[in-house]
Amino acid sequence: MLQVANFNSFYGSSHILHDLTFEARSGEILTVLGRNGVGKTTLLRSIMGLTDSTTGLLEFDGRDLAGEPTHKRARAGIAYVPQGREIIPDFSVRENILMGRFAASDSEKGGGIPEIVGTLFPYLGENLDRPGGLLSGGQQQQLAIARALAQQPKMILLDEPTEGIQPNIVEMIEKTIQDLNSKYGLTILLVEQNVAFSRRASHRFVMLENGRAVAEGRADELTDDIVRRHMAI
């Protein structure tokens, strides 16, 4: 579904990603791992066209996205849940979710809140008029995912969705990610530091170090040795 080859990304003159090549296949969870600062978030932002410049192949669902603006990448079917969630605190839950409609393809625009949101996140469905800024961190993460789902995407990019979340909500977020993939068929590109969850949920992984892919394979090939060499501090 997503093809990346010889891919480089830059912030100004700073070269962050170096000749990355990998594939996120349709219907799978691909996890991107690595220490802080190795380029994981930059990778997701680059896919969405949010860095200064890129070179190399970036193809989604057979469509060349290189040079396309961010809104066209979103309308092609890619949704992005950024690190830190970035909800609008003064907007209601309903308004935050419906913001995702603006990024939908022309055929998916309009309409209300998708049924999947109430199914996955009953609290949000019961508190649509509550200001987003009054939600807990875990509830805001649910809201950010719900906003992405309102886009009716084919693929979701999730940047450390369990970071800073209370433990009882982490388990629910993890189950939601797995359900989005297994029950609803969404392809997911996941940036995560939780190795145990990555092994449980992912089909495959890519390990980054200094902006380069240094290991990749099936989730069951994510050995303790790979984790020690590339993630231990």
XYZ file of N, CA and C in Angstrom:
699
model
N 0.821 -1.211 0.000
C 0.000 0.000 0.000
C 0.853 1.259 0.000
N 1.811 1.341 0.962
C 2.733 2.478 1.001
C 4.126 1.992 0.634
N 4.673 2.547 -0.426
C 6.002 2.186 -0.891
C 6.945 3.369 -0.661
N 8.029 3.123 0.051
C 9.041 4.138 0.316
C 10.376 3.576 -0.160
N 11.085 4.320 -0.993
C 12.358 3.817 -1.522
C 13.349 4.968 -1.687
N 14.574 4.724 -1.196
C 15.643 5.724 -1.293
C 15.144 7.099 -0.853
N 14.453 7.097 0.264
C 13.723 8.276 0.733
C 14.570 9.089 1.695
N 14.659 10.376 1.432
C 15.408 11.309 2.265
C 14.500 12.460 2.660
N 14.720 12.985 3.868
C 13.907 14.096 4.330
C 14.785 15.134 5.011
N 14.391 16.403 4.855
C 15.209 17.509 5.326
C 14.354 18.540 6.056
N 14.943 19.114 7.119
C 14.466 20.357 7.708
C 15.518 21.407 7.376
N 15.208 22.282 6.453
C 16.229 23.210 5.984
C 17.396 22.442 5.393
N 18.601 22.718 5.888
C 19.783 22.007 5.406
C 20.097 20.764 6.234
N 19.271 20.491 7.262
C 19.503 19.321 8.119
C 18.913 18.076 7.464
N 19.769 17.114 7.211
C 19.381 15.867 6.554
C 18.997 14.869 7.646
N 17.700 14.562 7.776
C 17.200 13.764 8.908
C 17.050 12.288 8.546
N 16.382 11.992 7.436
C 16.193 10.609 6.999
C 17.087 10.318 5.810
N 17.719 9.151 5.838
C 18.743 8.825 4.848
C 18.385 7.543 4.095
N 17.979 7.681 2.843
C 17.809 6.547 1.940
C 16.963 5.418 2.528
N 15.842 5.781 3.146
C 14.953 4.762 3.711
C 14.232 4.006 2.599
N 14.146 2.699 2.772
C 13.382 1.854 1.865
C 12.597 0.843 2.696
N 11.273 0.874 2.572
C 10.425 -0.121 3.243
C 9.042 -0.075 2.603
N 8.225 -1.048 2.975
C 6.861 -1.136 2.471
C 5.904 -1.391 3.618
N 4.803 -0.635 3.665
C 3.704 -0.933 4.574
C 2.612 -1.586 3.741
N 2.384 -2.867 3.973
C 1.471 -3.631 3.137
C 0.021 -3.431 3.564
N -0.860 -3.548 2.614
C -2.284 -3.366 2.881
C -2.765 -4.340 3.950
N -3.460 -3.818 4.952
C -4.062 -4.657 5.980
C -3.142 -5.075 7.100
N -1.965 -4.461 7.212
C -1.042 -4.861 8.274
C -0.776 -3.696 9.228
N -0.186 -4.038 10.372
C 0.388 -3.047 11.285
C 1.901 -3.133 11.149
N 2.508 -2.060 10.723
C 3.959 -1.954 10.631
C 4.415 -0.970 11.697
N 5.285 -1.413 12.582
C 5.761 -0.570 13.673
C 7.162 -0.051 13.380
N 7.339 1.246 13.603
C 8.645 1.891 13.471
C 9.185 2.129 14.871
N 10.359 1.569 15.144
C 10.968 1.637 16.471
C 12.308 2.363 16.402
N 12.814 2.722 17.581
C 14.122 3.359 17.672
C 14.171 4.296 18.864
N 15.381 4.708 19.222
C 15.551 5.653 20.322
C 14.921 6.999 19.969
N 14.771 7.832 20.977
C 14.301 9.189 20.740
C 15.280 9.929 19.833
N 14.744 10.694 18.893
C 15.587 11.528 18.059
C 16.183 10.869 16.845
N 15.735 9.660 16.500
C 16.335 8.960 15.352
C 15.592 9.226 14.046
N 14.454 9.943 14.123
C 13.744 10.277 12.893
C 12.379 9.648 12.738
N 11.842 9.035 13.787
C 10.554 8.348 13.669
C 9.417 9.330 13.379
N 9.344 10.385 14.180
C 8.304 11.386 13.943
C 8.518 12.084 12.607
N 9.767 12.360 12.273
C 10.065 12.980 10.977
C 9.567 12.110 9.828
N 9.657 10.804 9.974
C 9.162 9.907 8.935
C 7.665 10.110 8.717
N 6.890 10.121 9.790
C 5.446 10.304 9.646
C 5.124 11.677 9.071
N 5.814 12.691 9.564
C 5.583 14.046 9.046
C 5.977 14.138 7.573
N 7.011 13.430 7.188
C 7.441 13.449 5.785
C 6.409 12.790 4.887
N 5.815 11.700 5.363
C 4.773 11.028 4.583
C 3.598 11.974 4.349
N 3.320 12.834 5.342
C 2.215 13.781 5.223
C 2.618 15.086 4.532
N 3.893 15.214 4.155
C 4.328 16.428 3.475
C 4.538 17.597 4.411
N 4.951 17.331 5.644
C 5.083 18.370 6.658
C 6.535 18.711 6.990
N 7.479 18.209 6.209
C 8.867 18.630 6.371
C 9.227 19.566 5.217
N 10.407 20.156 5.287
C 10.764 21.176 4.300
C 10.928 20.602 2.897
N 11.570 19.440 2.797
C 11.752 18.833 1.480
C 12.072 17.357 1.632
N 11.778 16.600 0.579
C 12.108 15.174 0.545
C 12.586 14.812 -0.851
N 13.297 13.687 -0.920
C 13.654 13.109 -2.210
C 13.388 11.607 -2.141
N 13.263 10.986 -3.291
C 13.034 9.553 -3.341
C 11.582 9.219 -3.621
N 11.289 7.923 -3.595
C 9.962 7.428 -3.934
C 9.047 7.429 -2.724
N 7.848 7.984 -2.888
C 6.791 7.894 -1.889
C 5.501 7.632 -2.658
N 5.037 6.397 -2.590
C 3.881 5.983 -3.379
C 2.854 5.342 -2.461
N 1.605 5.782 -2.589
C 0.536 5.257 -1.755
C -0.599 4.743 -2.623
N -0.895 3.467 -2.454
C -2.016 2.853 -3.182
C -1.870 3.078 -4.686
N -0.627 2.989 -5.155
C -0.343 3.149 -6.572
C -0.235 4.581 -7.052
N -0.322 5.535 -6.137
C -0.292 6.962 -6.496
C 0.994 7.600 -6.004
N 1.670 8.316 -6.856
C 2.899 9.021 -6.503
C 2.539 10.265 -5.700
N 2.983 10.298 -4.429
C 2.673 11.437 -3.575
C 3.793 12.469 -3.518
N 4.943 12.155 -4.081
C 6.067 13.090 -4.028
C 5.652 14.414 -4.662
N 5.837 15.486 -3.920
C 5.477 16.799 -4.433
C 4.037 17.194 -4.193
N 3.192 16.258 -3.721
C 1.792 16.583 -3.456
C 1.668 17.345 -2.132
N 0.777 18.321 -2.046
C 0.569 19.015 -0.769
C -0.108 18.109 0.249
N -0.048 18.530 1.497
C -0.549 17.699 2.585
C -2.024 17.346 2.406
N -2.854 18.294 2.003
C -4.291 18.001 1.937
C -4.600 16.950 0.873
N -3.803 16.881 -0.182
C -4.031 15.852 -1.194
C -3.570 14.482 -0.703
N -2.554 14.447 0.125
C -2.135 13.175 0.727
C -3.226 12.663 1.668
N -3.819 13.582 2.413
C -4.917 13.187 3.299
C -6.100 12.680 2.486
N -6.438 13.374 1.430
C -7.592 12.963 0.627
C -7.322 11.688 -0.156
N -6.057 11.328 -0.315
C -5.731 10.043 -0.938
C -6.048 8.884 -0.001
N -6.226 9.195 1.318
C -6.619 8.151 2.260
C -5.675 7.931 3.418
N -4.768 8.887 3.696
C -3.843 8.757 4.823
C -4.263 9.711 5.928
N -4.504 9.178 7.124
C -4.819 9.991 8.300
C -3.637 9.978 9.251
N -3.455 11.065 9.971
C -2.280 11.238 10.834
C -2.736 11.616 12.231
N -2.312 10.838 13.221
C -2.543 11.164 14.628
C -1.199 11.538 15.220
N -0.938 12.842 15.403
C 0.407 13.272 15.802
C 0.699 12.999 17.263
N 1.980 12.986 17.574
C 2.413 12.911 18.969
C 1.906 14.169 19.674
N 1.312 14.010 20.840
C 0.767 15.158 21.535
C -0.680 15.442 21.193
N -1.238 14.701 20.230
C -2.668 14.675 19.915
C -3.164 15.910 19.174
N -2.806 17.117 19.642
C -3.126 18.364 18.936
C -4.622 18.541 18.675
N -5.412 18.199 19.671
C -6.833 18.538 19.572
C -6.995 20.034 19.834
N -8.181 20.579 19.530
C -8.459 21.993 19.770
C -9.231 22.086 21.090
N -8.616 22.606 22.152
C -9.216 22.500 23.491
C -10.544 23.223 23.644
N -10.753 24.325 22.932
C -11.992 25.082 23.078
C -13.128 24.532 22.211
N -12.806 23.589 21.307
C -13.835 22.943 20.496
C -14.432 21.790 21.294
N -15.699 21.519 21.045
C -16.330 20.367 21.678
C -15.768 19.074 21.093
N -16.084 17.973 21.763
C -15.718 16.656 21.239
C -16.264 16.501 19.824
N -17.536 16.863 19.634
C -18.155 16.756 18.311
C -17.384 17.577 17.271
N -17.071 18.815 17.598
C -16.389 19.693 16.646
C -14.993 19.178 16.314
N -14.296 18.674 17.331
C -12.969 18.111 17.070
C -13.052 16.931 16.118
N -14.009 16.055 16.335
C -14.153 14.880 15.464
C -14.483 15.311 14.041
N -15.430 16.244 13.906
C -15.864 16.655 12.579
C -14.787 17.416 11.818
N -13.761 17.910 12.521
C -12.627 18.514 11.822
C -11.998 17.525 10.858
N -12.071 16.232 11.189
C -11.509 15.215 10.312
C -12.194 15.131 8.968
N -13.435 15.575 8.903
C -14.169 15.545 7.635
C -13.535 16.452 6.584
N -12.877 17.514 7.042
C -12.256 18.432 6.089
C -11.128 17.758 5.309
N -10.546 16.711 5.896
C -9.449 16.002 5.238
C -9.929 14.816 4.424
N -11.227 14.568 4.412
C -11.756 13.415 3.689
C -11.722 13.665 2.189
N -11.760 12.568 1.445
C -11.893 12.681 -0.005
C -13.243 13.293 -0.328
N -13.385 13.824 -1.534
C -14.637 14.476 -1.918
C -15.837 13.549 -1.743
N -15.645 12.262 -2.004
C -16.752 11.310 -1.906
C -17.151 11.020 -0.466
N -16.240 11.321 0.492
C -16.514 11.015 1.896
C -16.868 12.260 2.696
N -16.837 13.447 2.093
C -17.124 14.666 2.823
C -18.594 14.739 3.211
N -18.850 15.563 4.228
C -20.220 15.709 4.684
C -20.591 14.592 5.641
N -21.806 14.617 6.092
C -22.260 13.589 7.011
C -21.849 13.907 8.438
N -22.273 13.053 9.336
C -21.991 13.263 10.745
C -20.825 12.433 11.217
N -20.860 12.122 12.493
C -19.797 11.354 13.112
C -19.965 9.884 12.731
N -18.909 9.242 12.232
C -19.035 7.841 11.821
C -19.448 6.933 12.979
N -20.221 5.929 12.682
C -20.705 4.993 13.702
C -19.561 4.323 14.446
N -18.439 4.112 13.749
C -17.301 3.437 14.363
C -16.799 4.184 15.595
N -16.947 5.515 15.617
C -16.460 6.306 16.750
C -17.215 5.936 18.022
N -18.545 5.887 17.946
C -19.314 5.514 19.120
C -19.078 4.079 19.556
N -18.810 3.206 18.581
C -18.547 1.805 18.895
C -17.230 1.643 19.645
N -16.198 2.320 19.161
C -14.874 2.184 19.762
C -14.711 3.026 21.024
N -15.365 4.195 21.040
C -15.145 5.157 22.127
C -16.493 5.609 22.706
N -17.142 4.764 23.501
C -18.454 5.120 24.047
C -18.442 6.425 24.837
N -17.360 6.691 25.557
C -17.303 7.932 26.344
C -17.446 9.155 25.437
N -16.758 9.154 24.307
C -16.855 10.294 23.394
C -18.277 10.436 22.861
N -18.893 9.299 22.510
C -20.253 9.346 21.995
C -21.248 9.890 22.993
N -20.952 9.715 24.283
C -21.853 10.181 25.335
C -21.535 11.599 25.796
N -20.430 12.180 25.305
C -19.996 13.504 25.766
C -19.607 14.398 24.593
N -20.430 14.397 23.567
C -20.094 15.119 22.340
C -20.036 16.636 22.540
N -20.716 17.157 23.551
C -20.728 18.598 23.760
C -19.697 19.059 24.789
N -18.929 18.132 25.317
C -17.905 18.479 26.310
C -16.695 19.095 25.597
N -16.129 20.198 26.130
C -14.931 20.774 25.504
C -13.767 19.788 25.510
N -13.062 19.714 24.393
C -11.951 18.778 24.291
C -10.870 19.006 25.320
N -10.687 20.265 25.717
C -9.643 20.578 26.687
C -9.918 20.065 28.082
N -11.146 19.650 28.369
C -11.482 19.125 29.692
C -11.317 17.613 29.782
N -10.966 16.971 28.686
C -10.777 15.520 28.702
C -9.424 15.174 29.303
N -9.335 13.976 29.841
C -8.044 13.471 30.322
C -7.127 13.197 29.136
N -5.857 12.937 29.433
C -4.908 12.627 28.362
C -5.329 11.427 27.541
N -5.805 10.392 28.203
C -6.238 9.201 27.491
C -7.462 9.461 26.642
N -8.394 10.252 27.178
C -9.594 10.591 26.416
C -9.256 11.476 25.218
N -8.276 12.357 25.388
C -7.843 13.183 24.260
C -7.189 12.332 23.172
N -6.480 11.274 23.586
C -5.907 10.381 22.586
C -7.013 9.657 21.823
N -8.038 9.230 22.527
C -9.195 8.637 21.858
C -9.798 9.636 20.873
N -9.891 10.893 21.291
C -10.475 11.926 20.443
C -9.642 12.155 19.185
N -8.322 12.136 19.341
C -7.446 12.322 18.182
C -7.608 11.176 17.182
N -7.757 9.958 17.692
C -7.983 8.816 16.799
C -9.355 8.925 16.143
N -10.361 9.342 16.927
C -11.707 9.513 16.369
C -11.709 10.558 15.256
N -10.972 11.644 15.451
C -10.866 12.673 14.405
C -10.273 12.085 13.133
N -9.247 11.254 13.289
C -8.645 10.606 12.120
C -9.644 9.673 11.441
N -10.444 8.952 12.220
C -11.414 8.025 11.643
C -12.520 8.752 10.885
N -12.832 9.986 11.294
C -13.848 10.765 10.590
C -13.436 11.057 9.152
N -12.149 10.937 8.890
C -11.631 11.135 7.534
C -11.943 9.946 6.631
N -12.365 8.816 7.211
C -12.614 7.578 6.476
C -11.351 7.137 5.724
N -10.233 6.987 6.437
C -8.955 6.720 5.772
C -8.779 5.255 5.395
N -7.807 5.027 4.535
C -7.353 3.670 4.228
C -6.194 3.273 5.134
N -5.460 4.283 5.619
C -4.266 4.041 6.423
C -4.165 5.130 7.490
N -3.750 4.737 8.697
C -3.547 5.702 9.779
C -2.089 5.664 10.223
N -1.505 6.847 10.368
C -0.177 7.011 10.942
C -0.360 7.408 12.398
N 0.166 6.608 13.322
C 0.006 6.849 14.752
C 1.370 7.082 15.389
N 1.552 8.258 15.980
C 2.840 8.611 16.572
C 2.777 8.481 18.087
N 3.346 7.377 18.599
C 3.426 7.079 20.028
C 2.087 7.318 20.740
N 1.050 6.583 20.358
C -0.287 6.827 20.912
C -0.427 6.511 22.390
N 0.489 5.726 22.976
C 0.364 5.395 24.400
C 1.262 6.250 25.279
N 1.985 7.200 24.690
C 2.895 8.032 25.479
C 2.108 8.938 26.422
N 2.508 8.941 27.692
C 1.902 9.833 28.662
C 0.477 9.496 29.031
N 0.048 8.263 28.778
C -1.324 7.846 29.061
C -1.331 6.977 30.319
N -2.356 7.166 31.151
C -2.456 6.367 32.361
C -2.588 4.880 32.000
N -1.994 3.999 32.806
C -1.906 2.578 32.451
C -3.236 1.918 32.108
N -4.317 2.264 32.810
C -5.589 1.604 32.530
C -6.128 1.990 31.156
N -5.731 3.152 30.626
C -6.173 3.579 29.303
C -5.238 3.041 28.222
N -3.966 2.830 28.566
C -3.010 2.296 27.595
C -3.519 0.984 27.015
N -4.002 0.110 27.882
C -4.497 -1.192 27.424
C -5.654 -1.028 26.440
N -6.536 -0.049 26.726
C -7.664 0.173 25.839
C -7.227 0.738 24.485
N -6.236 1.662 24.512
C -5.718 2.228 23.267
C -5.074 1.122 22.432
N -4.312 0.256 23.077
C -3.674 -0.845 22.360
C -4.725 -1.749 21.714
N -5.788 -2.073 22.468
C -6.839 -2.925 21.902
C -7.533 -2.220 20.734
N -7.730 -0.917 20.849
C -8.371 -0.165 19.770
C -7.548 -0.249 18.493
N -6.235 -0.101 18.628
C -5.352 -0.176 17.461
C -5.457 -1.544 16.804
N -5.444 -2.582 17.628
C -5.559 -3.936 17.082
C -6.918 -4.157 16.417
N -7.983 -3.619 17.017
C -9.320 -3.772 16.435
C -9.438 -3.010 15.116
N -8.856 -1.816 15.055
C -8.904 -1.048 13.812
C -8.297 -1.840 12.664
N -7.273 -2.597 12.989
C -6.616 -3.399 11.965
C -7.362 -4.699 11.691
N -7.660 -5.467 12.738
C -8.202 -6.810 12.535
C -9.691 -6.809 12.191
N -10.462 -5.891 12.784
C -11.907 -5.875 12.558
C -12.331 -4.940 11.437
N -11.582 -3.849 11.266
C -11.993 -2.837 10.290
C -11.052 -2.747 9.090
N -9.979 -3.542 9.118
C -9.110 -3.662 7.955
C -8.223 -2.475 7.660
N -8.031 -1.575 8.632
C -7.183 -0.415 8.401
C -5.708 -0.796 8.440
N -4.966 -0.270 7.507
C -3.510 -0.394 7.533
C -2.971 0.645 8.502
N -2.028 0.257 9.345
C -1.530 1.159 10.381
C -0.009 1.208 10.346
N 0.522 2.421 10.303
C 1.957 2.660 10.479
C 2.108 3.278 11.857
N 2.735 2.542 12.754
C 2.753 2.867 14.172
C 4.165 3.186 14.629
N 4.358 4.366 15.206
C 5.606 4.690 15.898
C 5.374 4.408 17.371
N 6.218 3.575 17.962
C 5.970 3.133 19.331
C 7.286 2.778 20.013
N 7.348 3.057 21.324
C 8.506 2.668 22.134
C 8.232 1.396 22.937
N 6.979 1.002 23.011
C 6.586 -0.158 23.798
C 6.881 -1.429 22.991
N 8.001 -2.040 23.289
C 8.439 -3.204 22.514
C 7.476 -4.373 22.688
N 6.990 -4.587 23.903
C 6.087 -5.715 24.147
C 4.819 -5.574 23.313
N 4.260 -4.380 23.285
C 3.067 -4.150 22.475
C 3.381 -4.307 20.997
N 4.522 -3.808 20.575
C 4.912 -3.924 19.172
C 4.989 -5.381 18.745
N 5.528 -6.212 19.613
C 5.607 -7.641 19.290
C 4.223 -8.281 19.224
N 3.338 -7.861 20.126
C 1.998 -8.460 20.160
C 1.154 -8.027 18.970
N 1.217 -6.754 18.637
C 0.257 -6.191 17.699
C 0.737 -6.155 16.257
N 2.046 -6.024 16.062
C 2.554 -5.767 14.711
C 2.648 -7.030 13.880
N 2.574 -6.838 12.582
C 2.933 -7.893 11.645
C 4.430 -7.827 11.321
N 4.918 -6.587 11.148
C 6.340 -6.407 10.841
C 6.848 -5.142 11.530
N 8.175 -4.974 11.528
C 8.786 -3.807 12.168
C 9.912 -3.260 11.308
N 10.211 -1.976 11.529
C 11.395 -1.328 10.983
C 12.072 -0.610 12.136
N 13.382 -0.831 12.311
C 14.149 -0.173 13.357
C 14.993 0.942 12.738
N 14.858 2.154 13.298
C 15.632 3.288 12.808
C 16.763 3.642 13.771
N 17.854 4.103 13.201
C 18.954 4.654 13.988
C 19.636 5.715 13.137
N 19.733 6.928 13.701
C 20.336 8.056 12.988
C 19.727 8.255 11.598
N 18.403 8.114 11.532
C 17.704 8.369 10.285
C 17.821 7.295 9.237
N 18.356 6.139 9.620
C 18.542 5.034 8.675
C 17.845 3.787 9.202
N 17.368 2.946 8.305
C 16.807 1.657 8.692
C 17.952 0.684 8.942
N 18.031 0.173 10.176
C 19.143 -0.714 10.537
C 18.689 -2.149 10.757
N 17.383 -2.370 10.846
C 16.850 -3.734 10.974
C 15.378 -3.697 10.593
N 14.902 -4.795 10.029
C 13.480 -4.924 9.729
C 13.146 -6.399 9.591
N 11.874 -6.702 9.707
C 11.457 -8.095 9.574
C 10.092 -8.315 10.178
N 9.732 -9.581 10.347
C 8.472 -9.929 10.999
C 8.546 -9.585 12.487
N 7.400 -9.406 13.105
C 7.376 -9.047 14.520
C 8.073 -10.100 15.377
N 7.955 -11.366 14.984
C 8.602 -12.412 15.789
C 10.118 -12.445 15.594
N 10.619 -11.612 14.684
C 12.065 -11.484 14.495
C 12.649 -10.281 15.236
N 11.795 -9.583 15.995
C 12.270 -8.465 16.813
C 12.858 -9.027 18.103
N 14.106 -9.403 18.041
C 14.757 -10.103 19.142
C 15.221 -9.135 20.223
N 15.491 -9.695 21.391
C 16.046 -8.885 22.475
C 17.387 -8.279 22.070
N 18.165 -8.993 21.292
C 19.457 -8.470 20.853
C 19.285 -7.229 19.986
N 18.322 -7.253 19.047
C 18.060 -6.077 18.211
C 17.620 -4.906 19.076
N 16.759 -5.173 20.045
C 16.271 -4.122 20.926
C 17.436 -3.532 21.745
N 18.295 -4.387 22.305
C 19.427 -3.886 23.092
C 20.365 -3.034 22.249
N 20.657 -3.493 21.038
C 21.631 -2.782 20.200
C 21.124 -1.433 19.720
N 19.822 -1.337 19.499
C 19.322 -0.125 18.842
C 18.354 0.711 19.664
N 17.978 0.218 20.866
C 17.048 0.995 21.681
C 17.550 1.235 23.087
N 18.484 0.415 23.583
C 18.985 0.595 24.944
C 19.751 1.915 25.042
N 19.621 2.571 26.162
C 20.305 3.865 26.379
C 21.631 3.618 27.092
